[in-house]
Structure formats: C-alpha cells, structure tokens
Short mmCIF file of C-alpha atoms and ligand atoms in Angstrom, two decimals:
data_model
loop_
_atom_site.label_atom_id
_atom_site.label_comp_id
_atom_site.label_asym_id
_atom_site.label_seq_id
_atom_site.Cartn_x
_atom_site.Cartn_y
_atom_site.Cartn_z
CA UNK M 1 -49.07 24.06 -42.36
CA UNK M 2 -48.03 21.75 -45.26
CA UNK M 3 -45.41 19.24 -43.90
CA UNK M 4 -42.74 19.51 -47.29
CA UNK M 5 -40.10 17.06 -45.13
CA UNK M 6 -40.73 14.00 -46.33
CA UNK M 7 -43.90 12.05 -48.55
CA UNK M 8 -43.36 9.51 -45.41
CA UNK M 9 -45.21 11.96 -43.25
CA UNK M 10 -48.31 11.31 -45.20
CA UNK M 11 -51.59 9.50 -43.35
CA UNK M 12 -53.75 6.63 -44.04
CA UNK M 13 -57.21 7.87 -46.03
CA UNK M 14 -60.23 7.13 -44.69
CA UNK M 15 -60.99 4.36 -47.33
CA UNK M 16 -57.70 2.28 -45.45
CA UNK M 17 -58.99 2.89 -42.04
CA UNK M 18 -62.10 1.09 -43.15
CA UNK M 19 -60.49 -1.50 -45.35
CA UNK M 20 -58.27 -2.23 -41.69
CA UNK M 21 -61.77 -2.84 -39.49
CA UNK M 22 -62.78 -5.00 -42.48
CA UNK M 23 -59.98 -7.26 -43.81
CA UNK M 24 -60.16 -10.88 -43.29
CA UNK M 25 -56.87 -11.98 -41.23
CA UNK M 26 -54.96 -14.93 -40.23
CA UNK M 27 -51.61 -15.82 -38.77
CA UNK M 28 -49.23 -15.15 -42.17
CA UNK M 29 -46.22 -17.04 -39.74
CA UNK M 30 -47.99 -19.44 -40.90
CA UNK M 31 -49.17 -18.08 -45.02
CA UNK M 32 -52.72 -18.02 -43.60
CA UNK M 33 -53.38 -14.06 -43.76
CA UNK M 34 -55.86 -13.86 -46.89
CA UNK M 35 -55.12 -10.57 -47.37
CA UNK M 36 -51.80 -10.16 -47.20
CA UNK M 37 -52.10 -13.07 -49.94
CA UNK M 38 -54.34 -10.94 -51.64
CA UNK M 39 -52.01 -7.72 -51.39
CA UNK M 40 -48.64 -10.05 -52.85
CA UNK M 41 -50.63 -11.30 -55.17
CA UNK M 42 -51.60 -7.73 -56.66
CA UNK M 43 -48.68 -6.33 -56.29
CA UNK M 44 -46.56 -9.59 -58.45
CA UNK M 45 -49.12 -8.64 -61.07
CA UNK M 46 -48.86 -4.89 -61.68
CA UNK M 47 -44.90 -5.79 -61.71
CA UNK M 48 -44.99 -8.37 -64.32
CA UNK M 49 -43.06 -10.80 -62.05
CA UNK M 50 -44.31 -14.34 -60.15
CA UNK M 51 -44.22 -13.58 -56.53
CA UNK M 52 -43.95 -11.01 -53.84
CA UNK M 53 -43.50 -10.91 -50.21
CA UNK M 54 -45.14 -7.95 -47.60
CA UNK M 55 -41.89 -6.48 -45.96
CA UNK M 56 -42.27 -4.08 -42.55
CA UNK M 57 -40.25 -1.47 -44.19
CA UNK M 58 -38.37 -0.68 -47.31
CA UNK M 59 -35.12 -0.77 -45.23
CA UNK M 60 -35.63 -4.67 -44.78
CA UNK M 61 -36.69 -5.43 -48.59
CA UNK M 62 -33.87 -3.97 -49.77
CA UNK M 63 -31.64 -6.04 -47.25
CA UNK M 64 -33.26 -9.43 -47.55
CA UNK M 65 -33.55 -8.91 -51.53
CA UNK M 66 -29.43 -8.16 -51.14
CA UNK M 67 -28.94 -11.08 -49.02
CA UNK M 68 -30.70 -13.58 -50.90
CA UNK M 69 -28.99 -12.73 -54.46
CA UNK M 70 -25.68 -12.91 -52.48
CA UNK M 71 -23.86 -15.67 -51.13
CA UNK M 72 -21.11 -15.53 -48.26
CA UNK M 73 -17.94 -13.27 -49.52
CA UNK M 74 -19.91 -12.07 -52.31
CA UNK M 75 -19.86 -8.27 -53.61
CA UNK M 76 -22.88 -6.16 -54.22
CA UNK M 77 -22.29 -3.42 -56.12
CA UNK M 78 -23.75 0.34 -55.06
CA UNK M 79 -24.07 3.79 -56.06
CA UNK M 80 -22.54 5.76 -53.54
CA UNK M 81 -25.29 8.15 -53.37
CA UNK M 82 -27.76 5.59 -52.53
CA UNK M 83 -30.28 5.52 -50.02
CA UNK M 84 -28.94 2.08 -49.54
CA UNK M 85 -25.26 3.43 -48.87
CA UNK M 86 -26.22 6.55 -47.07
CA UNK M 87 -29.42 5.44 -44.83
CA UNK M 88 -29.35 1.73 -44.62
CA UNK M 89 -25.79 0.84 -44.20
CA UNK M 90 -26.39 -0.34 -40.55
CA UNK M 91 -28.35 -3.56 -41.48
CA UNK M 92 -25.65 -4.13 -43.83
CA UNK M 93 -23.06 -3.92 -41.52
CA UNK M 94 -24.93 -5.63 -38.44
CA UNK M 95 -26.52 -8.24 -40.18
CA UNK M 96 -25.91 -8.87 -43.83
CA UNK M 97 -22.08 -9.77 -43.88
CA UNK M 98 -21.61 -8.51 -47.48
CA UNK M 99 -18.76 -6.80 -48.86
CA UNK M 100 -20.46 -3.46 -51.01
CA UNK M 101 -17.78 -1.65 -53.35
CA UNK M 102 -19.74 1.72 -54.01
CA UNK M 103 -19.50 3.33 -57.48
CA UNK M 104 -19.52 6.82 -58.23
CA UNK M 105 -23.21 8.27 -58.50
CA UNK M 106 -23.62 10.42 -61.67
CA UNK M 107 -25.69 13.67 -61.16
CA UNK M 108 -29.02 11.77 -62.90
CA UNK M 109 -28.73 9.03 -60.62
CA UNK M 110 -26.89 6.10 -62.88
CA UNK M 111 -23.54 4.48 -62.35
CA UNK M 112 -21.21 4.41 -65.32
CA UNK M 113 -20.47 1.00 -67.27
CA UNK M 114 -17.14 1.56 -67.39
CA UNK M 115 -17.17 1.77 -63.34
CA UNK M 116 -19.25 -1.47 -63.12
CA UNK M 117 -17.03 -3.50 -65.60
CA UNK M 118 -13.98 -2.46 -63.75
CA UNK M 119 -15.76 -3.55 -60.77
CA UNK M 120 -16.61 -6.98 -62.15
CA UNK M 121 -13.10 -7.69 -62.99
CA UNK M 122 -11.23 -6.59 -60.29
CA UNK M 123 -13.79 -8.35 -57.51
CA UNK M 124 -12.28 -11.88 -56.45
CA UNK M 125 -14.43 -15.48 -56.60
CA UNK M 126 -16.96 -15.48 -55.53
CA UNK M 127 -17.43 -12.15 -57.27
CA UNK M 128 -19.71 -9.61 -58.00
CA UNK M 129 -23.52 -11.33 -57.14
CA UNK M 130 -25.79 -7.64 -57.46
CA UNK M 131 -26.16 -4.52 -58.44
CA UNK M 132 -28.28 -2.01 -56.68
CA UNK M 133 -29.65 0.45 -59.06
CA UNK M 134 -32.66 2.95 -57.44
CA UNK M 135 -35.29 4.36 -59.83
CA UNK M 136 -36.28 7.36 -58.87
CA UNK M 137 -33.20 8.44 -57.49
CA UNK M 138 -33.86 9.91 -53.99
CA UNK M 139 -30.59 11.78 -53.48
CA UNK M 140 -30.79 13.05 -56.81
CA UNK M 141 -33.55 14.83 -56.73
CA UNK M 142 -35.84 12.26 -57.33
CA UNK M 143 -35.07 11.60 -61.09
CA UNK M 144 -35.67 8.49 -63.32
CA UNK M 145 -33.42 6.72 -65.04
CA UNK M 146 -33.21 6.04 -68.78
CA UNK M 147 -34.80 3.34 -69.89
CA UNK M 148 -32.40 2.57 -71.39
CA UNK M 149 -29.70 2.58 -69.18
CA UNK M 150 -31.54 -0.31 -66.74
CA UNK M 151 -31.87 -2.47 -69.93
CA UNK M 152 -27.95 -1.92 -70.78
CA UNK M 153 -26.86 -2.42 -67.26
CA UNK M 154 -29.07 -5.47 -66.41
CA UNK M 155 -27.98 -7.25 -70.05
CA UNK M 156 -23.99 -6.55 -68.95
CA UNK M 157 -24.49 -7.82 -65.00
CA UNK M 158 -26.82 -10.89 -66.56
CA UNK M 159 -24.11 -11.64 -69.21
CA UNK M 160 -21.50 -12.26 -66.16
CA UNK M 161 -24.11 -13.91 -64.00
CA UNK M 162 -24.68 -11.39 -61.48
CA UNK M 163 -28.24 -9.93 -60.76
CA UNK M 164 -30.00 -6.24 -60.60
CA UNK M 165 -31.92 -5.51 -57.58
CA UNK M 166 -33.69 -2.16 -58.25
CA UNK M 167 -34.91 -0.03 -55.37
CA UNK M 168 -38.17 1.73 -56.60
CA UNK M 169 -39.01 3.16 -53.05
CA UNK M 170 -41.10 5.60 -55.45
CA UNK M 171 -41.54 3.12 -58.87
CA UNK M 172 -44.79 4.18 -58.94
CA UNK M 173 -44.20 8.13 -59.07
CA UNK M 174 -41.90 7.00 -62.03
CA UNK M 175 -44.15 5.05 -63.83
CA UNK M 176 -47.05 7.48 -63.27
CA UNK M 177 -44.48 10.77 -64.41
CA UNK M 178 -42.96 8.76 -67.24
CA UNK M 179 -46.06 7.54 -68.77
CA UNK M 180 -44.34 4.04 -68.48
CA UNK M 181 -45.75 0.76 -66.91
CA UNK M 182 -44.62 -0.15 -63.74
CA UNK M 183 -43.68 -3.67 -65.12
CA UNK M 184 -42.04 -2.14 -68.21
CA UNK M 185 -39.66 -0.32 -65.84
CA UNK M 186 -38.69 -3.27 -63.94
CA UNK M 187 -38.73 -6.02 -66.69
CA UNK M 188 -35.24 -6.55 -66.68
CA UNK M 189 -34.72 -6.07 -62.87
CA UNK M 190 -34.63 -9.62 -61.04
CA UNK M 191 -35.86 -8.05 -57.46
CA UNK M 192 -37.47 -4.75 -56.50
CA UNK M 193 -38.96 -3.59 -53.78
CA UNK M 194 -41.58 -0.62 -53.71
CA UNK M 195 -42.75 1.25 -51.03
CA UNK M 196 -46.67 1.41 -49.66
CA UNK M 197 -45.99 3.90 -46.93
CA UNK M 198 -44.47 6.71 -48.97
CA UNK M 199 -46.83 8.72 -51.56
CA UNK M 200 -49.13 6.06 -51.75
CA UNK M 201 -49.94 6.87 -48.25
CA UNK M 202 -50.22 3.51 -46.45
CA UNK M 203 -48.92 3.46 -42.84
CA UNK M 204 -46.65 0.85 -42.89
CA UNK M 205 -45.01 -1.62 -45.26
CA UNK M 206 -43.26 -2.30 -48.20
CA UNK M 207 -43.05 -4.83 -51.51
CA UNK M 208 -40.24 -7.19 -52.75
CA UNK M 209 -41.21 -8.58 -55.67
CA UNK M 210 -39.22 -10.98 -58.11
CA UNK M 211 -39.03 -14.58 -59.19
CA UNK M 212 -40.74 -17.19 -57.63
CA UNK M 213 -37.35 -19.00 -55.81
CA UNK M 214 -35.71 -15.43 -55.05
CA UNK M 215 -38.75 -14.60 -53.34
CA UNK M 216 -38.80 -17.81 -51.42
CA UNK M 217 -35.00 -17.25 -50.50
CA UNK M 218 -36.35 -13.26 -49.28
CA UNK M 219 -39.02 -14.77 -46.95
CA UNK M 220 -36.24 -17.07 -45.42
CA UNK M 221 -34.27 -14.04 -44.91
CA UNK M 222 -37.17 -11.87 -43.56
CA UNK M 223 -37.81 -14.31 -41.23
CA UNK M 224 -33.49 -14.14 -40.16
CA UNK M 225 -34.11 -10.42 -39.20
CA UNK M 226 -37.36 -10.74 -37.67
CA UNK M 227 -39.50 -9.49 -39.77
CA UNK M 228 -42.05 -12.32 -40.24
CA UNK M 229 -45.57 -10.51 -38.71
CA UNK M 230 -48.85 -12.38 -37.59
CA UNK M 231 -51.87 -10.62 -38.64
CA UNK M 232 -50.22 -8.50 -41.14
CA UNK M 233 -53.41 -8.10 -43.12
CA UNK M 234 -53.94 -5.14 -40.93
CA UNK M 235 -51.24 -3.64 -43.03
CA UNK M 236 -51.81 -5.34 -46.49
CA UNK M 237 -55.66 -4.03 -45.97
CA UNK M 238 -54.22 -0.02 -46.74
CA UNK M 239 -51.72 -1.38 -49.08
CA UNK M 240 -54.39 -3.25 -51.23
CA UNK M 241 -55.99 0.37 -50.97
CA UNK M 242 -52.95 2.22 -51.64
CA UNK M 243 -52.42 0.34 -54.95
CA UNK M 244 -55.83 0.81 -56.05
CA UNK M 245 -57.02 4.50 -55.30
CA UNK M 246 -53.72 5.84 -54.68
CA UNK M 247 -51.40 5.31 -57.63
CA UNK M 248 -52.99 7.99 -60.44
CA UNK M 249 -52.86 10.70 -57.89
CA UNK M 250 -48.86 10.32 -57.33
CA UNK M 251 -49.42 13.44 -60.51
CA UNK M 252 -50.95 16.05 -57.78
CA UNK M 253 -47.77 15.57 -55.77
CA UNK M 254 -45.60 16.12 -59.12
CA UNK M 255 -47.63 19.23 -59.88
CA UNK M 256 -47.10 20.53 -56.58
CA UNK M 257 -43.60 19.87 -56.29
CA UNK M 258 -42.58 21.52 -59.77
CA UNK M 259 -45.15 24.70 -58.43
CA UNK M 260 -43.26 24.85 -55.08
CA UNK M 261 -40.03 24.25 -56.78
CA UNK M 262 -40.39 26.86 -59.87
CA UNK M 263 -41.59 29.64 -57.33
CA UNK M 264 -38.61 28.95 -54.98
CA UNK M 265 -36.20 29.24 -58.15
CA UNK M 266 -37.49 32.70 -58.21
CA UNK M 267 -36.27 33.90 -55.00
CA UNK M 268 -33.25 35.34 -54.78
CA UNK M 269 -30.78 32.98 -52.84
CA UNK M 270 -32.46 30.14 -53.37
CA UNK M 271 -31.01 27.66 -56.20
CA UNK M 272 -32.79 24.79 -57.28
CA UNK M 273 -32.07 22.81 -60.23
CA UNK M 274 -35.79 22.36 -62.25
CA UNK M 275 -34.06 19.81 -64.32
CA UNK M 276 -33.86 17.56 -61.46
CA UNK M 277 -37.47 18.19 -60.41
CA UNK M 278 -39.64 15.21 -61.97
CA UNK M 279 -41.22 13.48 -59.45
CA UNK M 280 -42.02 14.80 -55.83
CA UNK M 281 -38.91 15.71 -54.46
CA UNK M 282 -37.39 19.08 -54.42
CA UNK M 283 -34.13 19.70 -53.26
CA UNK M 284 -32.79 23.16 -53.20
CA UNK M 285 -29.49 25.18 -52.01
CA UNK M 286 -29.67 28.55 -49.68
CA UNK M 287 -26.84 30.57 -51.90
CA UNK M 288 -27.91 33.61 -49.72
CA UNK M 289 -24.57 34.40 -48.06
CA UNK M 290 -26.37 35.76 -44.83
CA UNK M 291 -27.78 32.44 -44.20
CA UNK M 292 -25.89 28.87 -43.52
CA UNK M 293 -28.53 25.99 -43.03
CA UNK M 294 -29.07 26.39 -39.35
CA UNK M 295 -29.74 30.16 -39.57
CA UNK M 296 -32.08 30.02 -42.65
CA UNK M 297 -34.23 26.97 -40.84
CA UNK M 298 -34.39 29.93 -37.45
CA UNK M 299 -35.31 32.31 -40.61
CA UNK M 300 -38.45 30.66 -42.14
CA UNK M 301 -39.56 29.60 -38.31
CA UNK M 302 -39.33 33.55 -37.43
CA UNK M 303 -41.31 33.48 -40.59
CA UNK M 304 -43.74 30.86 -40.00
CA UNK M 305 -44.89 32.36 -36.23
CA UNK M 306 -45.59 35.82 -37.56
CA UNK M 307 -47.97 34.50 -40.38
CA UNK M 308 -49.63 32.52 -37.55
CA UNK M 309 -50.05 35.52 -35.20
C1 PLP S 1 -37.58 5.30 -47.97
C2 PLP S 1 -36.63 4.59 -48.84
C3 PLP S 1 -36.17 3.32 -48.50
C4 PLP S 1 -36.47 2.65 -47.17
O1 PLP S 1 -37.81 2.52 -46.88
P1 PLP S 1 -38.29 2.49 -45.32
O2 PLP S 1 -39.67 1.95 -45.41
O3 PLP S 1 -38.22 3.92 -44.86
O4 PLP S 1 -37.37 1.61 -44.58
C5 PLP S 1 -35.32 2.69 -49.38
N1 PLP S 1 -34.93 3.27 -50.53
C6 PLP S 1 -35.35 4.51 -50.89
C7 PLP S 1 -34.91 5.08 -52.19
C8 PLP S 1 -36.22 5.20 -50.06
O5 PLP S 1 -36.64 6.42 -50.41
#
C-alpha cells in the first residue's frame, strides 16, 4: 500500500533518527539550543534572507508571520483558495484579530492586480499591511507561480507600503521542478515560511524566514501562541537532515505524481487536468456518473481487499 493522501504522511529516514540521538541540545526558551541555531541559520541562507525562526507547524508560521506584518485593524489580503483561508482560518479568528478581505483565486493559483488595487483603495487607515501569496499552490493542484507575477505583485504592495508574506509550504518542490533557486523565488517576498515535515520528510516543524526585525517581531508572536519549545533541537536535528539529503529527491515524487496522474487520465471517468500536475500533487474528478465521492472511495476499497486476498 502506497499512502497517495497527503506528502505529510511521510516518515523520518533513518539518517534523522540518528541525527535526533546525536544533536547537541539546550533550552532554545532561552536561544541556547545549538542546533536549532544551526538549523535557522541554514535555512536564512538557502533563502537569501537574514534570519529565521523554527516554528511547530506551518499553521503557526504563517500566523505569527501575518501577525507581525500587521498592526491592530489592519487588512491582510488572501486568495480565497488558500490553505490559509480554507485550513487555517481558526487561528485567525481565535487569536490573530485581523480583518482578511479574500480575493478571487485564479485557476493557476495567482490573484489578479486589478483585484488587489481595488483592494488597496477601498481598505480604510490603517489599510492594507500583507498579502498572502502561496507558491506552489496547494488547492490548485500544486502549481507555481510566474515568476513574474511575485515580482509584479510584491513591487505594487511595496510601492503602497504593504508587505508579501509567501507561503511556500512546498518552496522547495518549486524550486527543485522549476530549475529556480529557492532564494530567487522568494527574493522579493519579505516573510516565508517552508515546511520540514511535508516532502522533505521531517516529523515535525516548519521555517519562517525574513528580515532580521520581522523575524524578531515572529518570535515575540510565537511565543503569544505558545509555541516557544525547550529542546527543540530534537526537531531541528531531522530538519538540518531534511535540508541536506532531502531536497534533490523532491523530483522522484514529481515523477511519480505525473506517472500516477497520466495513467489515471486514461481511465475512463476519471478527469484530471495534466496541466495542473507539476509538482506532487494530483488532484482528479470521478466524472463516472455511477459513482459520487462516497461510493467511488467504497469502490477502490472493494478493490483494494480483493488484490490483498
Ligand atoms: C501544510 C500547509 C500549511 C500548514 O502546515 P502545517 O505544518 O500542516 O500546519 C500551510 N500552507 C500550505 C500551503 C500547506 O500545504
């Protein structure tokens, strides 16, 4: 059985296990955990940016990032197919206390400039303070955005003195697809946070990465939602691993997506867009008109207990 859910269901390699039983530690309440030091450190420098700060989860980088580029009765602006929107809306709710206008998601993941000027001009003082842009896009299929496009949006939100947060839960299955640098991608992005516990395979934990004071203003903010950790080396140890061993072989899971996605294209029923398939995700629609999603899940189980008999 290949688990196909989710790249989150993937386990630490052996080479983590032993970097855990080996890593130097220390209290990082207190900045003393040399290798979670070590693991911000890296990850600052293969993203072209001073600082970064080991999150528990992607959920919470994105959150703290948000709340530290925006100040009380702010606007953050938001796709509204994010995963921001559409998965992590109840930190934003509980705890952040910031008004998001979403914007219409375009099929290839961007948001149209004409949508985020009207945005900027109709928002009221204080204003618009972000924009969240993701890169890949998750609910579209995992696809990467222009170049382009980030260097257009970030130069319009700069010129009115807003920021761009970009979440690159899978930057690195960008960079590695597109041939791009990781920093290249996010050069013009003032926070990002990256995921270590997705296709790069470490258990838990997550990047945000920017400037040197907005990362300073996220640790305050980690610390709000209780996220500050003691011996977090533990985790940095895989993550450290995960950046170094784990990066070039994002392209097996690309391979193996586009495979699993070109041979379901050919059954009849099945519709999957191969334009959309670029990085590891697949996402396809049962057209079959004998099957609605519940029925066609009962299907492949039926399915999946015969070839195991
Ligand atoms: C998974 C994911 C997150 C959240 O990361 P967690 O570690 O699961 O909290 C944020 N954004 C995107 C695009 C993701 O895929």
């Amino acid at each position: 059985m290949i688990e196909l859910r989710s790249d989150t269901f993937t386990l630490p390699t052996a080479e983590m296990l032993a970097a855990i039983a080996r890593a130097p530690l220390g209290d990082d309440g207190y900045g003393e955990d040399p290798t979670v030091i070590r693991l911000e450190k890296m990850a600052a420098a293969r993203l072209g940016k001073d600082a970064a700060c080991l999150m528990p989860s992607g959920t919470m980088a994105n959150l703290a990032c948000m709340m530290a580029h925006c100040p009380a009765g702010s606007t953050a602006l938001v796709g509204d197919q994010s995963d921001f929107l559409i998965y992590e809306d109840k930190g934003l709710a509980g705890c952040a206390g910031i008004t998001v206008r979403p914007l219409a998601t375009q099929p290839d993941g961007t948001l149209t400039l004409s949508d985020i000027e009207r945005q900027f001009s109709q928002a009221k003082a204080p204003g618009v303070a972000v924009l969240y842009i993701e890169n890949p896009h998750s609910l579209c299929g995992g696809v990467i955005l222009p170049g382009e496009y980030i260097h257009q949006v970030a130069e319009f939100v700069h010129s009115r003195g807003a920021r761009l947060h970009l979440d690159g839960a899978r930057l690195f299955n960008a960079a590695v697809k597109s041939g791009i640098g990781p920093a290249e991608i996010v050069r013009d992005a003032d926070s990002i946070q990256f995921c270590l516990s997705k296709g790069l395979a470490a258990p838990v934990g997550s990047m945000a990465v920017g400037g040197e004071e907005l990362i300073g203003k996220v640790r305050v903010k980690r610390e709000m939602l209780g996220g500050n950790m003691r011996q977090a080396g533990v985790i940095a140890a895989p993550g450290i691993v995960a950046l170094e061993l784990m990066v070039e072989r994002l392209k097996d899971d690309h391979s193996n997506a586009r495979r699993l996605a070109e041979g379901m294209s050919r059954i009849p029923g099945i519709e999957v867009d191969l334009g959309t398939v670029q990085t590891n995700t697949v996402v396809f629609r049962v057209t079959d008109p004998r099957f609605g999603c519940q029925s066609f899940i009962e299907a492949a189980r039926r399915l999946h207990s015969k070839a195991l008999m």
